[in-house]
GROMACS .gro file of C-alpha atoms in nm:
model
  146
    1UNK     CA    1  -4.289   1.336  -2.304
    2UNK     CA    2  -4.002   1.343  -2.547
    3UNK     CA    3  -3.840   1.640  -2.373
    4UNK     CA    4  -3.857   1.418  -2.029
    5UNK     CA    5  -3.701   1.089  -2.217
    6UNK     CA    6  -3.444   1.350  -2.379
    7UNK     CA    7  -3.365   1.516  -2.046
    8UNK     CA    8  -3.302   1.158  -1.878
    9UNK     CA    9  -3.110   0.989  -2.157
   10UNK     CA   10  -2.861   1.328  -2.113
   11UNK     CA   11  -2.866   1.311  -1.768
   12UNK     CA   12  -2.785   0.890  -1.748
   13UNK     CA   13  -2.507   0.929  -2.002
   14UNK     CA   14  -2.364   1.229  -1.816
   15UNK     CA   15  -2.376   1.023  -1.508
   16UNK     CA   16  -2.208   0.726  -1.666
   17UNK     CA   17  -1.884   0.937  -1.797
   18UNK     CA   18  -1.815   1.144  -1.460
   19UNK     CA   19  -1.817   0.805  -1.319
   20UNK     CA   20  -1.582   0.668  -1.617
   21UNK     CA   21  -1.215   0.636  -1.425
   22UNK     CA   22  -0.938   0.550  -1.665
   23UNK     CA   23  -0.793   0.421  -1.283
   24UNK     CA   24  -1.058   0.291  -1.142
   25UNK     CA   25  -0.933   0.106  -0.832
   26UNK     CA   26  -1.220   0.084  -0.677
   27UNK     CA   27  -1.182  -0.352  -0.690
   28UNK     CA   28  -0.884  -0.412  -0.622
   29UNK     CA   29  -0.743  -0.686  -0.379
   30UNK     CA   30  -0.512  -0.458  -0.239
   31UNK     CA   31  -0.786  -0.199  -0.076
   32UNK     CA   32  -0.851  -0.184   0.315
   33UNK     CA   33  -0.600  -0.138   0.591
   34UNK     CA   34  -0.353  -0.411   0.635
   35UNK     CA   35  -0.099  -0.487   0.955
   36UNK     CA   36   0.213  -0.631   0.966
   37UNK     CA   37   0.325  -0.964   1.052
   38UNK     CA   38   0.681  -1.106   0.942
   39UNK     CA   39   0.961  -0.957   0.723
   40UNK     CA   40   1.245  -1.186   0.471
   41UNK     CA   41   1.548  -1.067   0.333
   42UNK     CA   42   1.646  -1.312   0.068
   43UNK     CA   43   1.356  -1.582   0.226
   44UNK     CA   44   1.528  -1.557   0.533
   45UNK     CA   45   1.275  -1.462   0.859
   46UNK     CA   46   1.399  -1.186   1.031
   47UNK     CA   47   1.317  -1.123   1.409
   48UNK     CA   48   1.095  -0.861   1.430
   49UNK     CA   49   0.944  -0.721   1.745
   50UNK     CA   50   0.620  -0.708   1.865
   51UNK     CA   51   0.603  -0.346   1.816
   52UNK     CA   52   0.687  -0.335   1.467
   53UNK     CA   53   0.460  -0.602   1.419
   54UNK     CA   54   0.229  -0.289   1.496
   55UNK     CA   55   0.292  -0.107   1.175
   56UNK     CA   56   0.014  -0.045   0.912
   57UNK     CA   57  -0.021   0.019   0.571
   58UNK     CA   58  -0.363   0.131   0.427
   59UNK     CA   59  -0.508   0.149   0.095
   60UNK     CA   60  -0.781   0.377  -0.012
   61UNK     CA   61  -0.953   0.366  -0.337
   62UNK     CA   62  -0.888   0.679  -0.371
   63UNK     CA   63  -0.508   0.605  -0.490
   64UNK     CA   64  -0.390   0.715  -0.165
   65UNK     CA   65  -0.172   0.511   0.074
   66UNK     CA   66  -0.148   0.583   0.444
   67UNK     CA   67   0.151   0.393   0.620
   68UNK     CA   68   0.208   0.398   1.006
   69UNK     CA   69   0.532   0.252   1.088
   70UNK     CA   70   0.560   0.164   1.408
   71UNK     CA   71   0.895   0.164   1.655
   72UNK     CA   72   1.067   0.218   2.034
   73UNK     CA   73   1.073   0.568   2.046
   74UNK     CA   74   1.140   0.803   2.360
   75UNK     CA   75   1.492   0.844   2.544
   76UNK     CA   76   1.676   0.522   2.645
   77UNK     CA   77   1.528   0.313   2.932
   78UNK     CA   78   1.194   0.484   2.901
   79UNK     CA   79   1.110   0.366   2.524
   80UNK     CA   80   0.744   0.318   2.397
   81UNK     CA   81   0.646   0.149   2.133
   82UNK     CA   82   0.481   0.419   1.844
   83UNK     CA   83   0.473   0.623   1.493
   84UNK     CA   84   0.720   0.814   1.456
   85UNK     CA   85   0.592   0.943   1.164
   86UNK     CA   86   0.287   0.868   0.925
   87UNK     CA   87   0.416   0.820   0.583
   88UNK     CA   88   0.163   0.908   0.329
   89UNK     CA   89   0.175   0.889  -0.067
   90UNK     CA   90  -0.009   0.763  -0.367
   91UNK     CA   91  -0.016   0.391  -0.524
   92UNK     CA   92  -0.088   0.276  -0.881
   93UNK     CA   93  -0.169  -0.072  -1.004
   94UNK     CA   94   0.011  -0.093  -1.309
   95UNK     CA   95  -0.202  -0.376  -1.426
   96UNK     CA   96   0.068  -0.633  -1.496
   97UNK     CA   97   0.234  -0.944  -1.294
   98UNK     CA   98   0.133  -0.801  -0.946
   99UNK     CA   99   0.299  -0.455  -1.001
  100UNK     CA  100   0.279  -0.136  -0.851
  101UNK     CA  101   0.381   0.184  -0.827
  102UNK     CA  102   0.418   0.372  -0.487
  103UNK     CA  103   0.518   0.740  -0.420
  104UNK     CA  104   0.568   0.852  -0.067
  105UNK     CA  105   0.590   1.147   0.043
  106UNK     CA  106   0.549   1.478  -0.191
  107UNK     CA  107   0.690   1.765  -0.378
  108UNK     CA  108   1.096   1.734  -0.363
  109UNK     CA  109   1.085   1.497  -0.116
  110UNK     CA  110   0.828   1.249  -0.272
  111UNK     CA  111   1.005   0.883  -0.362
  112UNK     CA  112   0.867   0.676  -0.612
  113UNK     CA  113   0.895   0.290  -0.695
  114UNK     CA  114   0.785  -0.029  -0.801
  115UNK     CA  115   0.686  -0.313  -0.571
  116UNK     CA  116   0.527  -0.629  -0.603
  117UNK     CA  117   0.204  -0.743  -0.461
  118UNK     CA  118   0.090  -1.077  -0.425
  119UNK     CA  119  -0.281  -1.083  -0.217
  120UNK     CA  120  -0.362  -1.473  -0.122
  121UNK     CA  121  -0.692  -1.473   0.091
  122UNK     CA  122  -0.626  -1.245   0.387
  123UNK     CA  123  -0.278  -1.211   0.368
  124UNK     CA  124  -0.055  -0.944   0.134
  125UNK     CA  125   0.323  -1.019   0.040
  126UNK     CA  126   0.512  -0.676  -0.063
  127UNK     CA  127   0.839  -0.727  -0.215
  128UNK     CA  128   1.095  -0.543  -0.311
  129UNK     CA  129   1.438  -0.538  -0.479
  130UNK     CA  130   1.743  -0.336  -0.311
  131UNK     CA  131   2.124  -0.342  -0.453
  132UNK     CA  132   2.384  -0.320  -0.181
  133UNK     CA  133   2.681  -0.249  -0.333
  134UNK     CA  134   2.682  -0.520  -0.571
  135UNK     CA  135   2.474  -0.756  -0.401
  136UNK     CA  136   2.124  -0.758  -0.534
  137UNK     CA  137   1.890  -0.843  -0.243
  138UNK     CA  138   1.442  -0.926  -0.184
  139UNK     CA  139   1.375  -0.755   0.143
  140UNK     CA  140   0.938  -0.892   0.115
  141UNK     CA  141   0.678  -0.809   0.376
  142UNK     CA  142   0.387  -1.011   0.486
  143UNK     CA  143   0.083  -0.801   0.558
  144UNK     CA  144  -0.289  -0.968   0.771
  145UNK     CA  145  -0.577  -0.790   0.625
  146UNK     CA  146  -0.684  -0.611   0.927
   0.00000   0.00000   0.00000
């Protein structure tokens, strides 16, 4: 009998480290696959079309990120709307003031930075900060939880 309690208290605490993540994002508001609705650029609306408003970005608990931008693509006159590419990378929650960390892409080519994320029921606000030139810009995005 003491063997048997022995061999399950080893097994239940080996169990409860391998699940142990430092990172667990496993609850976070972010997670699920979200679609795109309206884009600012200093809190002005910018026209976006219909098939941009197409584009997804997904978030796995896994730490990946999956996005799917979508555009007119195909010679002129006979455009489609579609993804030109998937873009996929990695995203952190740094655990402070709505920010994290996104890498897209990988090896040489992988770019990393920090966003903000802001989740308010069923809707996600990305922002970012951009210099041009010496004009400091917020270019946000508004994401529906899909």
């Amino acid at each position: 009998m003491k063997k048997a309690i022995l061999v399950a208290a080893l097994f239940l605490s080996a169990l409860s480290i391998s699940c142990n993540k430092d990172d667990d994002t496993s609850n976070d508001v972010v997670l699920g696959k979200w679609k795109l609705e309206q884009t600012f650029t200093n809190d002005q609306s910018e026209n976006i079309s219909d098939c941009k408003k197409r584009t997804t970005m997904e978030f796995h608990d896994s730490g990946t990120l999956i996005i799917q931008p979508h555009q007119m693509i195909g010679p002129e006159g006979q455009e489609e709307c579609g993804v030109r590419s998937t873009q996929s990378g990695f995203w952190k929650n740094l655990g402070k003031e709505n920010k994290y960390e996104f890498t897209i892409g990988h090896g040489d080519n992988a770019q990393k930075g920090t966003v903000t994320i802001v989740v308010e029921g069923n809707k996600l606000t990305k922002s970012s900060t951009f210099m041009e030139g010496d004009i400091q810009s917020i270019f946000k995005e508004v994401f529906q939880k899909q």
